[in-house]
Amino acid sequence: MAGGWEIREGTRDDLPRMERLWRFLYAHHSEVTTAALPFVTADELWPERLREFRQSMDDGAGAFLIAEGGGEDLGFAFSTMRPASPIFSGGAIGELEVLVVLPERRGQGIGEALVRRSQVALREMGATTLKVVVLAGNDAALRLYRRLGIEPALIELLAPLKAPGESA
């Protein structure tokens, strides 16, 4: 148990308990984002995310890891297998969809350990490439991923579309 915490594989039954951690991530994204787009509320989004997580696990396409210590959940990672990209050569893509660590436990190596274990799980599931989407403004996450050798490959730009006659 490194630093008083350990990582284990999560089960389908653990998923509902992750709502608390996921809401920390949602709030963090809301604070740091520089994107000028309307986001759905956490109350609207969590039930859909929970359904997607369950479906991925039921399909054998999801990797779910939990960091625990001192009798509490400290963080979790959820990854999903995706079809091969039409842009890049190689096989299937494993996407790290969620990485969250309690704010007071950040900087203790938990996030890094979750990413590394997720990479192993995805490779075991057949992925040859890791995909991570980072919200614009989440500089701490970008630093973590770059430190782990995960570099930007594509940049996705989004803008709200205005109705004809609406000012920009």
mmCIF file of C-alpha atoms in Angstrom:
data_model
loop_
_atom_site.group_PDB
_atom_site.id
_atom_site.type_symbol
_atom_site.label_atom_id
_atom_site.label_comp_id
_atom_site.label_asym_id
_atom_site.label_seq_id
_atom_site.Cartn_x
_atom_site.Cartn_y
_atom_site.Cartn_z
ATOM 1 C CA MET A 1 0.000 0.000 0.000
ATOM 2 C CA ALA A 2 1.896 3.042 -1.343
ATOM 3 C CA GLY A 3 1.379 6.215 0.683
ATOM 4 C CA GLY A 4 -1.500 4.700 2.657
ATOM 5 C CA TRP A 5 -3.575 3.929 -0.438
ATOM 6 C CA GLU A 6 -3.991 1.166 -2.970
ATOM 7 C CA ILE A 7 -5.616 0.649 -6.338
ATOM 8 C CA ARG A 8 -8.017 -2.152 -7.065
ATOM 9 C CA GLU A 9 -10.302 -3.142 -9.904
ATOM 10 C CA GLY A 10 -13.752 -1.701 -9.448
ATOM 11 C CA THR A 11 -16.913 -3.723 -9.865
ATOM 12 C CA ARG A 12 -20.260 -2.812 -11.346
ATOM 13 C CA ASP A 13 -21.584 -2.572 -7.763
ATOM 14 C CA ASP A 14 -18.947 0.079 -6.929
ATOM 15 C CA LEU A 15 -20.072 2.417 -9.706
ATOM 16 C CA PRO A 16 -22.908 4.276 -7.899
ATOM 17 C CA ARG A 17 -20.500 5.139 -5.057
ATOM 18 C CA MET A 18 -18.294 6.997 -7.558
ATOM 19 C CA GLU A 19 -20.876 9.762 -7.966
ATOM 20 C CA ARG A 20 -19.302 11.775 -5.143
ATOM 21 C CA LEU A 21 -15.861 11.679 -6.785
ATOM 22 C CA TRP A 22 -17.301 12.295 -10.242
ATOM 23 C CA ARG A 23 -19.048 15.427 -8.927
ATOM 24 C CA PHE A 24 -15.657 16.735 -7.721
ATOM 25 C CA LEU A 25 -14.397 16.271 -11.280
ATOM 26 C CA TYR A 26 -17.456 17.987 -12.738
ATOM 27 C CA ALA A 27 -17.018 20.955 -10.375
ATOM 28 C CA HIS A 28 -13.297 21.130 -11.172
ATOM 29 C CA HIS A 29 -14.031 21.183 -14.903
ATOM 30 C CA SER A 30 -16.603 23.925 -14.389
ATOM 31 C CA GLU A 31 -14.001 26.015 -12.529
ATOM 32 C CA VAL A 32 -11.083 25.608 -14.926
ATOM 33 C CA THR A 33 -12.682 25.478 -18.358
ATOM 34 C CA THR A 34 -12.051 28.258 -20.813
ATOM 35 C CA ALA A 35 -14.650 26.844 -23.215
ATOM 36 C CA ALA A 36 -17.589 29.161 -23.812
ATOM 37 C CA LEU A 37 -20.098 26.371 -24.297
ATOM 38 C CA PRO A 38 -23.205 25.466 -22.340
ATOM 39 C CA PHE A 39 -22.720 22.287 -20.342
ATOM 40 C CA VAL A 40 -25.511 20.118 -18.970
ATOM 41 C CA THR A 41 -25.789 20.030 -15.201
ATOM 42 C CA ALA A 42 -24.148 17.354 -13.085
ATOM 43 C CA ASP A 43 -27.621 16.186 -12.054
ATOM 44 C CA GLU A 44 -28.508 15.650 -15.713
ATOM 45 C CA LEU A 45 -25.200 14.097 -16.709
ATOM 46 C CA TRP A 46 -24.439 11.648 -13.885
ATOM 47 C CA PRO A 47 -27.288 9.180 -14.625
ATOM 48 C CA GLU A 48 -26.174 9.021 -18.263
ATOM 49 C CA ARG A 49 -22.521 8.528 -17.349
ATOM 50 C CA LEU A 50 -23.465 5.804 -14.850
ATOM 51 C CA ARG A 51 -25.494 4.037 -17.561
ATOM 52 C CA GLU A 52 -22.551 4.292 -19.998
ATOM 53 C CA PHE A 53 -20.087 2.948 -17.405
ATOM 54 C CA ARG A 54 -22.360 -0.005 -16.651
ATOM 55 C CA GLN A 55 -22.879 -0.751 -20.339
ATOM 56 C CA SER A 56 -19.129 -0.681 -21.025
ATOM 57 C CA MET A 57 -18.497 -3.078 -18.160
ATOM 58 C CA ASP A 58 -21.340 -5.374 -19.270
ATOM 59 C CA ASP A 59 -19.890 -5.402 -22.799
ATOM 60 C CA GLY A 60 -16.393 -6.220 -21.519
ATOM 61 C CA ALA A 61 -15.123 -2.924 -22.950
ATOM 62 C CA GLY A 62 -14.647 -0.978 -19.710
ATOM 63 C CA ALA A 63 -11.732 -0.858 -17.273
ATOM 64 C CA PHE A 64 -12.638 0.587 -13.870
ATOM 65 C CA LEU A 65 -10.041 1.245 -11.175
ATOM 66 C CA ILE A 66 -10.520 2.685 -7.689
ATOM 67 C CA ALA A 67 -7.898 4.218 -5.405
ATOM 68 C CA GLU A 68 -8.747 3.569 -1.766
ATOM 69 C CA GLY A 69 -7.135 4.486 1.509
ATOM 70 C CA GLY A 70 -8.160 4.935 5.097
ATOM 71 C CA GLY A 71 -11.548 3.400 4.403
ATOM 72 C CA GLU A 72 -12.516 5.918 1.730
ATOM 73 C CA ASP A 73 -12.515 6.251 -2.039
ATOM 74 C CA LEU A 74 -9.693 8.619 -3.033
ATOM 75 C CA GLY A 75 -10.063 8.520 -6.794
ATOM 76 C CA PHE A 76 -11.051 6.461 -9.779
ATOM 77 C CA ALA A 77 -10.317 5.949 -13.439
ATOM 78 C CA PHE A 78 -12.671 4.614 -16.072
ATOM 79 C CA SER A 79 -11.428 3.611 -19.510
ATOM 80 C CA THR A 80 -13.225 2.239 -22.543
ATOM 81 C CA MET A 81 -12.182 0.384 -25.659
ATOM 82 C CA ARG A 82 -12.926 2.212 -28.916
ATOM 83 C CA PRO A 83 -12.726 1.120 -32.551
ATOM 84 C CA ALA A 84 -9.528 1.757 -34.456
ATOM 85 C CA SER A 85 -9.117 5.308 -35.717
ATOM 86 C CA PRO A 86 -9.543 5.929 -39.452
ATOM 87 C CA ILE A 87 -6.760 8.531 -39.150
ATOM 88 C CA PHE A 88 -3.969 6.585 -37.458
ATOM 89 C CA SER A 89 -2.588 3.168 -38.306
ATOM 90 C CA GLY A 90 -2.653 0.547 -35.631
ATOM 91 C CA GLY A 91 -5.271 -1.273 -33.682
ATOM 92 C CA ALA A 92 -7.963 -0.454 -31.206
ATOM 93 C CA ILE A 93 -7.907 2.668 -29.088
ATOM 94 C CA GLY A 94 -8.316 2.675 -25.337
ATOM 95 C CA GLU A 95 -9.793 5.920 -24.062
ATOM 96 C CA LEU A 96 -9.200 7.125 -20.518
ATOM 97 C CA GLU A 97 -12.633 8.712 -20.078
ATOM 98 C CA VAL A 98 -12.505 9.692 -16.417
ATOM 99 C CA LEU A 99 -9.640 10.349 -14.053
ATOM 100 C CA VAL A 100 -10.444 11.956 -10.720
ATOM 101 C CA VAL A 101 -8.644 12.219 -7.396
ATOM 102 C CA LEU A 102 -10.031 13.936 -4.306
ATOM 103 C CA PRO A 103 -8.748 17.529 -4.268
ATOM 104 C CA GLU A 104 -7.014 17.101 -0.907
ATOM 105 C CA ARG A 105 -5.214 13.941 -2.126
ATOM 106 C CA ARG A 106 -3.852 15.357 -5.390
ATOM 107 C CA GLY A 107 -0.070 15.475 -5.747
ATOM 108 C CA GLN A 108 0.426 12.148 -3.920
ATOM 109 C CA GLY A 109 0.896 9.977 -7.029
ATOM 110 C CA ILE A 110 -2.636 8.592 -7.051
ATOM 111 C CA GLY A 111 -3.564 10.049 -10.443
ATOM 112 C CA GLU A 112 -0.313 8.840 -11.994
ATOM 113 C CA ALA A 113 -0.844 5.338 -10.587
ATOM 114 C CA LEU A 114 -4.412 5.255 -11.895
ATOM 115 C CA VAL A 115 -3.248 6.294 -15.375
ATOM 116 C CA ARG A 116 -0.457 3.699 -15.439
ATOM 117 C CA ARG A 117 -2.763 0.909 -14.253
ATOM 118 C CA SER A 118 -5.379 2.004 -16.800
ATOM 119 C CA GLN A 119 -2.774 1.753 -19.558
ATOM 120 C CA VAL A 120 -1.974 -1.820 -18.492
ATOM 121 C CA ALA A 121 -5.668 -2.775 -18.366
ATOM 122 C CA LEU A 122 -6.340 -1.279 -21.797
ATOM 123 C CA ARG A 123 -3.326 -3.013 -23.317
ATOM 124 C CA GLU A 124 -4.556 -6.312 -21.874
ATOM 125 C CA MET A 125 -7.926 -5.622 -23.539
ATOM 126 C CA GLY A 126 -6.198 -5.190 -26.908
ATOM 127 C CA ALA A 127 -5.654 -1.439 -27.173
ATOM 128 C CA THR A 128 -2.536 -0.266 -28.964
ATOM 129 C CA THR A 129 -3.121 3.477 -28.503
ATOM 130 C CA LEU A 130 -4.271 5.535 -25.521
ATOM 131 C CA LYS A 131 -6.648 8.453 -26.047
ATOM 132 C CA VAL A 132 -7.224 11.111 -23.393
ATOM 133 C CA VAL A 133 -9.410 14.183 -23.865
ATOM 134 C CA VAL A 134 -8.456 17.152 -21.692
ATOM 135 C CA LEU A 135 -10.838 20.047 -21.191
ATOM 136 C CA ALA A 136 -9.395 23.398 -22.280
ATOM 137 C CA GLY A 137 -8.076 25.149 -19.178
ATOM 138 C CA ASN A 138 -7.297 21.964 -17.249
ATOM 139 C CA ASP A 139 -3.570 22.673 -17.192
ATOM 140 C CA ALA A 140 -2.831 20.413 -14.210
ATOM 141 C CA ALA A 141 -4.245 17.391 -16.056
ATOM 142 C CA LEU A 142 -2.315 18.287 -19.188
ATOM 143 C CA ARG A 143 0.917 18.493 -17.156
ATOM 144 C CA LEU A 144 0.245 15.077 -15.614
ATOM 145 C CA TYR A 145 -0.389 13.426 -18.966
ATOM 146 C CA ARG A 146 2.646 15.038 -20.582
ATOM 147 C CA ARG A 147 4.821 13.919 -17.668
ATOM 148 C CA LEU A 148 3.615 10.379 -18.418
ATOM 149 C CA GLY A 149 4.550 10.685 -22.096
ATOM 150 C CA ILE A 150 1.023 11.335 -23.351
ATOM 151 C CA GLU A 151 1.263 14.204 -25.819
ATOM 152 C CA PRO A 152 -1.349 16.194 -27.765
ATOM 153 C CA ALA A 153 -2.021 14.683 -31.189
ATOM 154 C CA LEU A 154 -5.262 16.387 -32.240
ATOM 155 C CA ILE A 155 -6.796 19.642 -31.097
ATOM 156 C CA GLU A 156 -10.572 19.840 -31.172
ATOM 157 C CA LEU A 157 -12.134 23.290 -31.489
ATOM 158 C CA LEU A 158 -15.780 23.988 -30.664
ATOM 159 C CA ALA A 159 -17.980 27.063 -30.914
ATOM 160 C CA PRO A 160 -21.683 27.664 -30.440
ATOM 161 C CA LEU A 161 -23.442 28.294 -33.748
ATOM 162 C CA LYS A 162 -25.524 31.442 -33.907
ATOM 163 C CA ALA A 163 -28.896 31.620 -35.582
ATOM 164 C CA PRO A 164 -29.098 33.751 -38.740
ATOM 165 C CA GLY A 165 -29.189 37.405 -37.741
ATOM 166 C CA GLU A 166 -27.871 36.733 -34.226
ATOM 167 C CA SER A 167 -24.785 38.758 -33.310
ATOM 168 C CA ALA A 168 -21.534 36.882 -32.799
#
